[in-house]
Amino acid sequence: MIELNEVSYSYGGDALLSDISLRLAPGSFHFLTGPSGAGKSTLLKLCYMELMATQGTVTLFGRPAHEIGRDGVASVRRRVGIVHQDCQFLDHLPLLENVALPLTVSGQSTEANMAEMQELLAWVGLSSKLRALPPELSGGERQRAALARAVVMSPDVILADEPTGNLDWEMSLRLLTLLVELNRMGKAILVATHDLNLIRQAKAQVAARVLRIKDRRLQLAGADL
Amino acid sequence: MRLSEIVTILKGDPRADRAVPPTGYTARLTLLTAAAMAFLGVFALALSLATGRLADRWSSELAQSSTVRISAPADQMAAQTEAALRVLRSTSGVASARPLDAAEQLALLAPWFGPDLPVETLPIPQLIEVIETRDGYDAEGLRLRLKAETPGAVLDDHTRWRRPLIEAAGRLNALGLFSLLLIGAVVVAMITLAANAALSANAQVIRVLRLVGARDAYIARAFVRRFTLRALSGAAFGTVLGMIAMALLPRADPAGGFLTGLGFQGAGWLLPLFIPPLAAVIAFWSTRLAALRALKEIT
């Protein structure tokens, strides 16, 4: 579904990623680790076309990224659910409308999908917060709402950038459980995190590959994980 | 862009509108600018129409008439007048010729000497009003014939002072039209600035919308609709105010000058009604272009 083939990315003459190859197949689960500034977020951004590779080929759903126009990017993003560390909500809209935003922008009726929406919000444990504005939610609630928004279009791929960065351990586990459930539904999952305990916990539940970015290159993480 | 797409944009989508928060001062700025420019537009239009009418009137009135002035001793005045009339009535291209009576001559002098001037006691020349046919007459030929038959007759066909007046009216007319163009350009500039300010203020909202799969046209639509409707309502308000102001101007009267004729006449009152839709069209395209340009900078 998403494939990076010998991809490099430079910014202002500095190479941030070099010779990266990665394939996110249906039902796959990948963790991406590395120290802060290693390029985890950059790699994720290449996967949803917020950035474009300076070398190599990124293929999204069978189409090379450089052949995809702006409307095509929008179509790609409807098939890729993205969970940001800072959640990226519209603070003036209540939670329900924020979660339904991908449906709204694709011209689908929230009312027609209300039953599914309520089921989704119950799944992430936010049934009682439908009318709350994002600034009124706790960090954990915001992360779960971000996950709900990422899956509302039933995407093929879910990309999560430090989804547990602001959460306590209990809440992190809860979010992980949700991701594992999505993976069992056949979604490809790529989670960028530096939380090694979370990765160990996940490996006990799902066959996840752990990748590490070191010296701008991607490598399989060691047996310690 | 098809008409159906434009109608869809103007009808709006409440959910899409809610995604972009209200844009505060840019909304008021657009309303105020559109109202002020429409108000000025009504005046520029009125100026243009009035000067157009003036140019036409002067042109047609002056082009159709001329004057023969007879300066002769009192005892020869009647004979020379009669001789001049004979010449004029036998001239091809002269539709009619008649001497002005004392009352008409008095009316012509009244602005300078007052109404009680004893015309009959003054050695003022006799004037003959000459109305031309559509084809006109040969002025040089008529001058030669008058000179031969009536030594005291001078033909004034108004050409010397008619041309600069008509030119002046024509230039005023062009100035009015140019003012309308300038007003349109200012509306484009102000709405583009306001739209850019709104787009900058909502950069984060736009980024989030793009991330969740919104197309450029979807995002632009929310801004375009708002600015179009604001320009339409502001311009409607300014146009109504301008038309009321025009209606309250003093009426044109025969003694009035150019300024009392500034206004709309008959079907001309319908023309200002085109200003609000025109402002809306300008706002629609200005905002759309600004939005699509700004969106290209956001991945």
XYZ file of C-alpha atoms in Angstrom:
524
model
C 0.000 0.000 0.000
C 2.794 2.373 0.926
C 6.283 1.613 -0.291
C 9.502 3.578 0.066
C 12.285 2.479 -2.236
C 15.814 3.806 -1.584
C 14.359 7.099 -0.420
C 16.469 10.005 0.776
C 15.336 13.331 2.093
C 17.467 16.463 2.425
C 16.563 19.888 3.691
C 18.739 22.955 3.169
C 21.598 20.782 1.950
C 21.533 18.538 5.048
C 20.604 14.891 4.549
C 17.963 13.884 7.115
C 17.198 10.409 5.757
C 19.300 8.257 3.422
C 18.523 5.175 1.394
C 15.340 4.213 3.230
C 13.345 1.244 1.979
C 10.117 0.234 3.688
C 6.928 -1.537 2.681
C 3.683 -1.183 4.626
C 1.594 -4.162 3.518
C -2.021 -4.831 4.576
C -2.146 -6.203 8.133
C 1.469 -5.273 8.902
C 2.470 -3.615 12.182
C 5.678 -1.579 12.350
C 7.256 0.402 15.129
C 9.737 3.095 14.278
C 12.209 4.078 16.963
C 15.193 6.293 17.287
C 16.312 9.252 19.343
C 14.623 12.635 19.075
C 15.592 14.329 15.823
C 16.526 11.025 14.162
C 13.928 11.596 11.415
C 10.944 9.505 12.594
C 8.412 12.276 11.928
C 10.092 13.073 8.613
C 9.698 9.461 7.517
C 6.015 9.502 8.474
C 5.508 12.767 6.588
C 6.954 11.135 3.467
C 4.301 8.437 3.856
C 1.402 10.903 3.732
C 3.016 13.383 1.345
C 3.504 16.287 3.687
C 7.098 16.033 2.468
C 8.418 14.769 -0.839
C 11.472 12.546 -1.153
C 14.507 14.244 -2.683
C 15.756 10.876 -4.001
C 14.213 7.464 -4.480
C 10.583 6.557 -4.983
C 7.605 6.695 -2.647
C 4.666 4.712 -3.965
C 1.227 5.246 -2.441
C -1.519 2.782 -3.323
C 0.231 1.890 -6.566
C 1.020 5.439 -7.715
C 4.426 7.112 -7.509
C 4.133 10.139 -5.195
C 5.635 12.545 -7.727
C 2.791 11.772 -10.130
C 0.084 12.587 -7.592
C -1.449 16.077 -7.854
C -2.940 18.128 -5.011
C -6.390 16.555 -5.310
C -4.663 13.177 -5.431
C -2.888 13.982 -2.167
C -6.297 14.651 -0.590
C -7.520 11.278 -1.880
C -4.434 9.533 -0.460
C -4.992 11.126 2.932
C -8.538 9.778 3.005
C -6.998 6.320 2.870
C -4.325 7.070 5.480
C -5.333 7.794 9.061
C -2.838 10.043 10.835
C -2.448 10.422 14.608
C -0.234 13.354 15.557
C 1.430 13.822 18.894
C -0.209 17.249 19.156
C -3.490 15.860 17.784
C -4.184 18.776 15.363
C -7.784 19.559 16.235
C -9.908 22.550 15.313
C -10.411 24.095 18.726
C -13.662 25.882 17.829
C -15.466 22.659 16.890
C -16.879 20.149 19.394
C -15.295 16.716 19.602
C -17.974 15.019 17.497
C -17.417 17.427 14.596
C -13.634 17.156 14.904
C -13.780 13.376 14.743
C -16.220 13.575 11.820
C -14.014 16.077 9.929
C -12.617 13.511 7.431
C -16.215 12.526 6.590
C -17.259 16.167 6.270
C -14.445 17.153 3.923
C -15.095 14.137 1.727
C -18.738 15.165 1.343
C -20.236 12.424 3.502
C -23.066 13.160 5.878
C -22.256 12.976 9.582
C -25.943 12.422 10.299
C -26.079 9.386 8.024
C -23.053 7.948 9.825
C -24.165 8.944 13.320
C -24.635 5.367 14.584
C -21.119 4.422 13.478
C -19.746 7.666 14.899
C -21.260 6.957 18.311
C -19.991 3.399 18.213
C -16.517 4.678 17.326
C -16.503 7.216 20.145
C -17.729 4.539 22.573
C -14.859 2.308 21.376
C -12.335 4.994 22.358
C -14.265 5.708 25.557
C -15.435 9.222 24.685
C -19.215 8.790 24.459
C -19.779 11.338 27.185
C -17.591 14.024 25.549
C -19.314 14.503 22.195
C -20.050 18.196 22.756
C -16.775 19.055 24.505
C -14.335 21.377 22.786
C -10.778 20.028 22.332
C -9.218 22.399 24.907
C -11.626 20.935 27.477
C -10.256 17.402 26.997
C -7.373 15.779 28.846
C -4.220 14.656 26.997
C -5.376 11.033 26.950
C -8.838 11.965 25.714
C -7.326 14.062 22.950
C -5.064 11.199 21.835
C -7.980 8.758 21.780
C -10.077 11.302 19.882
C -7.195 11.689 17.394
C -7.186 7.925 16.915
C -10.958 7.953 16.398
C -10.584 10.669 13.765
C -7.774 8.712 12.095
C -9.982 5.638 11.660
C -13.341 7.268 10.940
C -12.864 6.861 7.169
C -11.865 3.223 7.689
C -8.414 3.877 6.191
C -6.095 1.187 4.889
C -3.074 2.543 6.752
C -2.697 4.226 10.145
C 0.350 6.362 10.848
C 0.871 7.435 14.451
C 3.556 9.921 15.462
C 4.418 9.567 19.177
C 0.767 8.824 20.005
C 1.555 8.105 23.642
C 3.984 10.982 24.109
C 1.706 12.839 26.527
C 0.031 9.875 28.165
C 0.541 7.957 31.380
C 1.293 4.252 31.187
C -2.281 3.097 31.710
C -3.576 5.370 28.979
C -0.708 4.346 26.685
C -1.676 0.713 27.055
C -5.272 1.544 26.291
C -4.268 3.318 23.100
C -1.994 0.430 22.155
C -4.874 -1.992 22.582
C -6.927 0.093 20.163
C -4.107 0.033 17.598
C -3.721 -3.740 17.948
C -7.468 -4.162 17.415
C -7.258 -2.076 14.242
C -4.324 -4.153 13.032
C -6.378 -7.326 13.548
C -8.972 -5.767 11.252
C -6.313 -5.783 8.512
C -5.077 -2.194 8.769
C -1.377 -1.512 8.222
C 0.010 0.308 11.254
C 3.192 2.365 11.565
C 3.876 3.876 14.982
C 6.792 6.224 15.569
C 7.743 6.137 19.231
C 10.724 6.233 21.547
C 8.771 4.384 24.254
C 10.555 0.983 24.327
C 8.285 -0.375 27.063
C 5.301 0.214 24.823
C 7.025 -1.692 22.019
C 7.797 -4.622 24.295
C 4.179 -4.668 25.463
C 2.951 -4.617 21.863
C 5.228 -7.457 20.787
C 3.532 -9.609 23.375
C 0.208 -9.037 21.606
C 1.031 -8.722 17.910
C 3.731 -9.705 15.397
C 5.273 -6.263 15.050
C 8.500 -5.378 13.240
C 10.622 -2.845 15.035
C 12.711 -0.501 12.914
C 15.247 1.986 14.113
C 16.591 5.105 12.418
C 20.289 5.394 13.051
C 22.680 7.703 11.236
C 19.856 8.668 8.849
C 19.378 5.025 7.792
C 16.659 2.548 8.618
C 17.626 -0.753 10.213
C 15.918 -3.618 11.970
C 16.109 -3.151 15.734
C 18.079 -5.626 17.793
C 16.890 -8.552 19.850
C 16.730 -6.386 22.960
C 13.347 -5.316 21.639
C -15.885 26.982 -13.731
C -19.476 26.023 -14.437
C -22.531 27.957 -13.235
C -23.688 24.979 -11.166
C -20.401 25.047 -9.237
C -20.809 28.769 -8.545
C -24.379 28.187 -7.315
C -23.142 25.338 -5.085
C -20.502 27.614 -3.587
C -22.998 30.403 -2.906
C -25.572 28.027 -1.444
C -22.863 26.869 0.926
C -22.371 23.876 3.136
C -23.042 24.657 6.805
C -20.534 22.050 7.987
C -17.816 23.352 5.684
C -18.568 26.881 6.844
C -18.256 25.800 10.461
C -14.841 24.270 9.824
C -13.407 27.738 9.161
C -13.971 30.025 12.158
C -15.410 33.532 11.714
C -12.733 35.889 10.435
C -13.283 38.887 12.732
C -12.008 42.202 11.492
C -11.561 41.050 7.889
C -15.331 40.519 7.746
C -16.001 44.082 8.883
C -13.266 45.412 6.587
C -14.819 43.723 3.561
C -18.306 44.956 4.405
C -17.100 48.521 4.946
C -14.937 48.579 1.814
C -17.688 47.175 -0.362
C -20.223 49.653 1.037
C -17.905 52.663 0.625
C -16.831 51.669 -2.866
C -20.414 51.030 -3.971
C -21.417 54.452 -2.608
C -18.616 56.095 -4.594
C -19.477 53.907 -7.568
C -23.018 55.313 -7.620
C -21.587 58.838 -7.804
C -19.056 57.939 -10.478
C -21.812 56.303 -12.502
C -24.049 59.349 -12.084
C -21.190 61.639 -13.136
C -20.504 59.515 -16.158
C -24.161 59.404 -17.200
C -24.696 63.123 -16.591
C -21.647 64.164 -18.600
C -22.660 61.764 -21.340
C -26.082 63.383 -21.493
C -24.528 66.834 -21.402
C -22.163 66.041 -24.264
C -25.029 64.648 -26.323
C -27.265 67.630 -25.611
C -24.644 70.225 -26.368
C -23.607 68.366 -29.419
C -27.083 67.998 -30.856
C -28.439 71.389 -29.801
C -25.432 73.354 -30.947
C -24.867 71.381 -34.066
C -28.402 72.050 -35.241
C -28.471 75.799 -34.688
C -26.477 78.899 -35.579
C -26.957 82.641 -35.376
C -26.786 85.519 -37.799
C -25.970 88.839 -36.132
C -26.898 92.028 -37.955
C -25.202 95.227 -36.924
C -26.574 98.199 -38.848
C -27.772 101.734 -38.247
C -31.283 101.791 -36.775
C -32.913 103.004 -39.975
C -31.374 100.162 -41.989
C -31.859 97.384 -39.464
C -35.254 96.202 -40.708
C -34.177 96.188 -44.343
C -30.945 94.327 -43.662
C -32.779 91.822 -41.461
C -35.291 91.182 -44.230
C -32.484 90.798 -46.777
C -30.645 88.365 -44.555
C -33.827 86.343 -44.033
C -34.324 86.149 -47.775
C -30.810 84.858 -48.233
C -31.226 82.338 -45.427
C -34.608 81.028 -46.619
C -33.185 80.432 -50.063
C -30.127 78.619 -48.744
C -30.007 74.876 -49.075
C -29.562 73.187 -45.678
C -31.376 75.872 -43.687
C -34.577 74.448 -42.226
C -35.828 77.720 -40.761
C -34.664 81.214 -39.931
C -36.430 83.723 -37.696
C -35.438 86.974 -36.062
C -35.478 86.986 -32.265
C -38.033 89.409 -30.872
C -37.218 92.028 -28.239
C -38.297 89.790 -25.341
C -36.004 86.975 -26.441
C -33.075 89.345 -26.888
C -33.808 90.804 -23.452
C -33.772 87.296 -21.953
C -30.347 86.698 -23.479
C -28.971 89.921 -21.966
C -30.746 89.620 -18.610
C -27.991 87.554 -16.911
C -25.572 90.466 -17.475
C -27.758 93.601 -17.368
C -30.803 92.517 -15.347
C -34.434 92.167 -16.450
C -35.313 95.884 -16.869
C -32.965 96.731 -19.703
C -34.628 99.087 -22.277
C -33.569 97.069 -25.291
C -35.366 99.308 -27.769
C -33.247 102.326 -26.770
C -29.933 100.537 -27.178
C -28.038 100.015 -30.420
C -27.900 96.261 -29.986
C -27.645 94.019 -33.046
C -30.581 92.005 -34.364
C -30.153 88.243 -33.977
C -31.573 85.674 -36.361
C -31.810 82.080 -35.168
C -30.998 79.636 -37.942
C -32.016 75.971 -37.631
C -30.198 73.623 -39.923
C -31.529 70.597 -41.721
C -30.009 67.216 -40.931
C -27.440 67.657 -43.695
C -26.527 71.224 -42.680
C -25.494 74.090 -44.951
C -22.294 75.330 -46.533
C -21.149 77.889 -43.956
C -18.501 79.507 -46.151
C -20.910 79.857 -49.102
C -23.566 81.371 -46.834
C -21.058 83.845 -45.402
C -20.142 85.042 -48.890
C -23.793 85.453 -49.922
C -24.649 87.312 -46.708
C -21.660 89.592 -47.185
C -22.836 90.424 -50.699
C -26.496 90.988 -49.785
C -26.247 92.260 -46.181
C -22.971 93.953 -45.303
C -23.772 94.108 -41.567
C -24.558 90.380 -41.183
C -22.169 88.012 -39.444
C -22.796 84.264 -39.369
C -21.842 82.494 -36.153
C -22.191 78.727 -36.540
C -20.933 78.099 -32.914
C -18.146 75.865 -34.147
C -15.395 77.707 -32.337
C -16.822 77.310 -28.865
C -18.911 74.215 -29.452
C -15.954 71.898 -30.013
C -14.070 72.523 -26.697
C -17.311 72.235 -24.720
C -18.145 68.894 -26.253
C -14.566 67.761 -25.766
C -14.727 68.789 -22.095
C -17.989 66.905 -21.587
C -16.526 63.872 -23.332
C -13.479 63.956 -21.084
C -15.637 64.241 -17.982
C -17.567 61.246 -19.240
C -14.330 59.288 -19.687
C -13.209 60.435 -16.231
C -16.407 59.034 -14.728
C -15.857 55.687 -16.441
C -12.208 55.667 -15.381
C -13.302 56.355 -11.784
C -15.574 53.312 -11.980
C -12.620 51.211 -13.153
C -10.446 52.566 -10.331
C -13.163 51.774 -7.798
C -13.339 48.231 -9.179
C -9.547 47.901 -8.900
C -9.612 49.148 -5.292
C -12.319 46.601 -4.463
C -10.158 43.836 -5.966
C -7.127 45.007 -3.956
C -8.992 45.369 -0.653
C -10.808 42.055 -0.924
C -7.603 40.273 -1.917
C -5.837 41.784 1.113
C -8.699 40.873 3.431
C -8.882 37.342 2.011
C -5.120 36.906 2.422
C -5.358 38.120 6.018
C -8.164 35.645 6.688
C -6.216 32.830 5.047
C -3.105 33.647 7.090
C -5.109 33.808 10.304
C -6.533 30.373 9.506
C -3.321 28.715 8.313
C -3.503 26.072 11.059
C -7.164 25.319 10.290
C -6.295 24.928 6.614
C -3.386 22.643 7.468
C -5.642 20.392 9.565
C -8.264 20.305 6.817
C -5.620 19.290 4.271
C -4.308 16.591 6.619
C -7.734 14.988 6.932
C -8.166 14.901 3.143
C -9.825 18.206 2.175
C -9.311 19.279 -1.419
C -8.225 22.847 -2.211
C -11.584 23.641 -3.804
C -13.389 22.580 -0.619
C -11.266 24.844 1.579
C -11.357 27.771 -0.870
C -15.146 27.466 -1.065
C -15.652 28.399 2.586
C -13.612 31.600 2.145
C -15.020 32.456 -1.283
C -18.608 32.152 -0.114
C -18.040 34.386 2.902
C -16.251 37.135 1.038
C -18.696 37.051 -1.862
C -21.718 37.381 0.399
C -20.039 40.124 2.446
C -19.126 42.092 -0.681
C -22.670 41.635 -1.998
C -24.354 42.816 1.192
C -21.882 45.668 1.782
C -22.224 46.869 -1.814
C -26.019 46.615 -1.629
C -26.001 48.819 1.464
C -23.610 51.353 -0.136
C -25.611 51.402 -3.366
C -28.889 52.063 -1.581
C -27.257 54.881 0.396
C -25.753 56.322 -2.787
C -29.085 56.193 -4.622
C -30.834 57.912 -1.714
C -28.151 60.610 -1.761
C -28.635 61.052 -5.518
C -32.395 61.272 -5.106
C -31.956 64.010 -2.507
C -29.801 66.174 -4.807
C -31.530 69.372 -6.064
C -33.616 68.875 -9.196
C -32.284 69.996 -12.555
C -33.970 73.200 -13.736
C -33.606 75.208 -16.916
C -31.473 77.837 -15.191
C -29.452 75.247 -13.336
C -25.950 74.449 -14.340
C -24.209 71.173 -14.796
C -24.203 70.125 -11.136
C -27.997 70.267 -10.765
C -28.199 67.802 -13.645
C -26.005 65.261 -11.813
C -28.191 62.266 -11.196
C -30.081 59.450 -12.819
C -32.981 59.817 -15.196
C -35.622 57.259 -16.140
C -34.179 53.818 -16.765
C -30.808 55.176 -15.615
C -31.971 54.495 -12.045
C -31.676 50.780 -12.804
C -27.964 50.990 -13.609
C -26.688 51.342 -9.984
C -28.510 48.094 -9.198
C -25.796 46.298 -11.158
C -23.127 47.481 -8.695
C -23.810 44.904 -5.884
C -23.753 41.846 -8.185
C -20.652 43.249 -9.879
C -18.969 43.658 -6.470
C -19.952 40.058 -5.659
C -18.416 38.793 -8.908
C -15.214 40.752 -8.192
C -15.096 39.356 -4.629
C -15.772 35.812 -5.837
C -12.844 35.749 -8.252
C -10.464 37.812 -6.068
C -10.993 35.500 -3.091
C -10.872 32.340 -5.159
C -7.576 33.300 -6.770
C -6.095 34.444 -3.429
C -7.251 31.239 -1.703
C -5.957 28.877 -4.373
C -2.636 30.738 -4.452
C -2.290 30.587 -0.644
C -3.299 26.912 -0.517
C -0.507 25.956 -2.890
C 1.948 26.867 -0.126
C 0.376 24.345 2.258
C 0.970 20.672 1.532
